[in-house]
Amino acid sequence: MSHYHPLTEQEAIDYARRLPDVFPSNAELSSREIGDGNLNLVFHITDSVSGRSLILKQALPYAKVVGESWPLSLDRSRIESEALVVQEALCPGLVPHVYTYDTELALTVMEDLSDHVIMRRGLVEGNRYPLFAEHIGHFLAHTLFYTSDWGMNQQEKKERLGRFINPDLCKITEDLIFDDPYRDAETNNIHEPIRPDVEKLWADQELLLEVAFLREKFLTHAQALLHGDLHTGSIFVTPESTKVIDPEFAYYGPMGFDIGAVLANLLLNYCGQAGWKSDQADLESFRNYLLETVEAVWTRFEQEFRALWEEKTVDRMARTPGFLDSFLARLLQDTFGFTGAKMVRRIHGLAQVADINRIEDAGVRAVAERTALHIGTALIKHNRQAADIKEMTDLARRAVQLHS
Amino acid sequence: MSHYHPLTEQEAIDYARRLPDVFPSNAELSSREIGDGNLNLVFHITDSVSGRSLILKQALPYAKVVGESWPLSLDRSRIESEALVVQEALCPGLVPHVYTYDTELALTVMEDLSDHVIMRRGLVEGNRYPLFAEHIGHFLAHTLFYTSDWGMNQQEKKERLGRFINPDLCKITEDLIFDDPYRDAETNNIHEPIRPDVEKLWADQELLLEVAFLREKFLTHAQALLHGDLHTGSIFVTPESTKVIDPEFAYYGPMGFDIGAVLANLLLNYCGQAGWKSDQADLESFRNYLLETVEAVWTRFEQEFRALWEEKTVDRMARTPGFLDSFLARLLQDTFGFTGAKMVRRIHGLAQVADINRIEDAGVRAVAERTALHIGTALIKHNRQAADIKEMTDLARRAVQLHS
């Protein structure tokens, strides 16, 4: 079975049975393919005798979303498993444990998290996760600090960067986030009622210039090992637990890209909630919870990152008074910009979000889309002036008022 | 002979004799080890019969300058030969041709350039190179543009970046340029008369903060494949020809680092000329020539880089009006900063320059050193406000007046 081919469910069961020390010899294994992504097979293997379970995630050599015509390197599977190992070492408990990785099959065997729910779904259903901001702020601070030139040996960082060269998946981001949404691209998927808004955006030279600067940072600023796709569909949650999954887009890039991904997806849910909550007081309360979470994620990240830097930085020059303040000020600005870019691409780009595009009422959906485009473009244009995370939540609040 | 060991001169001759199609069968070969660097053996092989010659350059597994205790990866030799191949493809005639590379021996066989002189020596001797600015401006524009995300396929750029991960040699730069000169480090080599000036520099918080920002750029801004050590000791010249050699420090870094290396070494020679020219009119004229060359290098680079970008960029978003102007404005600022950093490290750091430290009169030498420290620190502090290359030459002119 070692030559690469996409596994059948029976092959996945056979593979799982042969893993040492996982299932008892009398196990009765069953498999369910639960991949809802576009790039992978995900087999959920369970033993009805012991109750044990695990996940086999196998990379496909193409992107399903556009058929087999978009080939993708299987090396992203190695990158994902190695990123998970790095992240688990830095943040035990916040990512699924990797049992083993099979290079030939591009297959990762990992902890089953099916007692968690995908955060995007949880938020659409109106659930709150009171520990999420603390968990993800910790995750961001530790993974970004300890993989950067400030938190690890600077020569080892260069070698690690070499192991996370990820051209195929970076290309997806470069196209779908930093190019296609800003032109009349075939990949776009425009909800007709907002076409005039989208066309206005394509002509906004001030916006396009700021997007070009953000694209430049994505292409050239090798600050830290990013997750690379840290939206709420890549996060499993319960009220007590947070698990970050799917780091197949991992590469060395600008820290603000990961932070912005989290904040953007909270704000997308914020924009979409009018389609999910009919009670006005409930809607307002949940939206306040989301904006408080946006602020808390940054604040927690910033506190922990600052503390790590002050105690642990390996870079003598970076201890010069003023450097860390400048670094964090610039990081907040990057975060504003990337938050905006991550919002815009989800409104009329190829890959959209259920928080908004599953709203059945086309009018309500269009309002959510306009609100998200408003917030996204305003964050992008404001990014290099941003000085406080509250500017982001104030802007979001005003946008909802304006569009309701 | 294939197992790595430093070659003897006889082994170098035997190796050269076995190269196909280089020397005739009746060749009478002799070898001279001419390495004046710190990291390599350089054998000059000549055939007294045909008059043909070539260079065998072999990496040593340690830095000679501090004895065998500073180990260095032999992989830098592969990096050097691959960088030369990339550079020759982009700028034919401006680098030595590589005939072959021997991985086992860390040995590059390349074109002999002994009809040229090392530019540092030529400038110390008061020679002018009227085509230099045009040549090096062209070299910088083409190598930096065509290895960047703006001038080459962005996925191939990532793979190429992976081939130029260069931890050992980057570490030398990080220590000797962006750390040690700014503290009382053992590696420093301080000419006693200027010790008070150096100690003042160590306490200058504004300066230290800017150096920390430049260090950050060196560590994280993967803009283009740099030469990485482009001082006038890495350039062979005649009045008609320019050849850039020794790219063993090549890695993906900020473009301004290479441009700054060239300008810094022109300015170091400018500071040192009072030690070499006794006639005041001659001195003034040569200094004017050097400052004109500083301006011409940037101007030529900027013209060619702009033209390449406008005609050839592969990045649609980077064609947004305003982007190129912003990019070049920031690049000029980086160039000011790196020029300053490259000057300061040559005054009291480990590796100094003959333009200044071979001046026999200690008083004249100290004036040259103070002038260079003045210009270097002023460029570093001014870098983020710089808007015109003339600010650099004006500053240099005022510094000489102040210290003479």
PDB file of C-alpha atoms in Angstrom, chain B residues 15 41 57 64 71 82 95 97 104 122 130 138 158 184 189 195 208 243 289 314 324 329 358 360-361 386 404:
ATOM      1  CA  TYR B  15      43.100  18.724 -10.724  1.00  0.00           C
ATOM      2  CA  LEU B  41      42.140  28.795  -0.796  1.00  0.00           C
ATOM      3  CA  LYS B  57      38.677  28.398  -5.411  1.00  0.00           C
ATOM      4  CA  LYS B  64      41.234  31.644   8.903  1.00  0.00           C
ATOM      5  CA  PRO B  71      33.867  26.392  11.797  1.00  0.00           C
ATOM      6  CA  GLU B  82      25.207  28.686  -7.816  1.00  0.00           C
ATOM      7  CA  VAL B  95      30.894  38.032 -13.020  1.00  0.00           C
ATOM      8  CA  HIS B  97      32.410  32.445 -15.675  1.00  0.00           C
ATOM      9  CA  GLU B 104      33.015  16.881  -2.636  1.00  0.00           C
ATOM     10  CA  GLY B 122      42.639  50.683  -7.360  1.00  0.00           C
ATOM     11  CA  PRO B 130      34.447  55.789 -15.404  1.00  0.00           C
ATOM     12  CA  HIS B 138      23.162  47.496 -14.043  1.00  0.00           C
ATOM     13  CA  LYS B 158      10.445  30.351  -2.975  1.00  0.00           C
ATOM     14  CA  ASP B 184      32.257  46.385  23.850  1.00  0.00           C
ATOM     15  CA  ASN B 189      39.516  46.247  17.027  1.00  0.00           C
ATOM     16  CA  ARG B 195      37.978  55.043  21.586  1.00  0.00           C
ATOM     17  CA  LEU B 208      21.047  51.567  18.557  1.00  0.00           C
ATOM     18  CA  LYS B 243      33.576  41.861 -12.411  1.00  0.00           C
ATOM     19  CA  TYR B 289      34.693  61.819  -8.263  1.00  0.00           C
ATOM     20  CA  VAL B 314       5.225  39.479 -13.042  1.00  0.00           C
ATOM     21  CA  LEU B 324       6.770  51.262  -7.423  1.00  0.00           C
ATOM     22  CA  ALA B 329      11.395  55.350  -1.698  1.00  0.00           C
ATOM     23  CA  ARG B 358      46.671  51.231   6.389  1.00  0.00           C
ATOM     24  CA  GLU B 360      50.428  55.289   8.488  1.00  0.00           C
ATOM     25  CA  ASP B 361      49.956  58.635  10.239  1.00  0.00           C
ATOM     26  CA  ALA B 386      15.902  59.917   3.481  1.00  0.00           C
ATOM     27  CA  SER B 404      39.289  68.667   8.668  1.00  0.00           C
TER      28      SER B 404
END
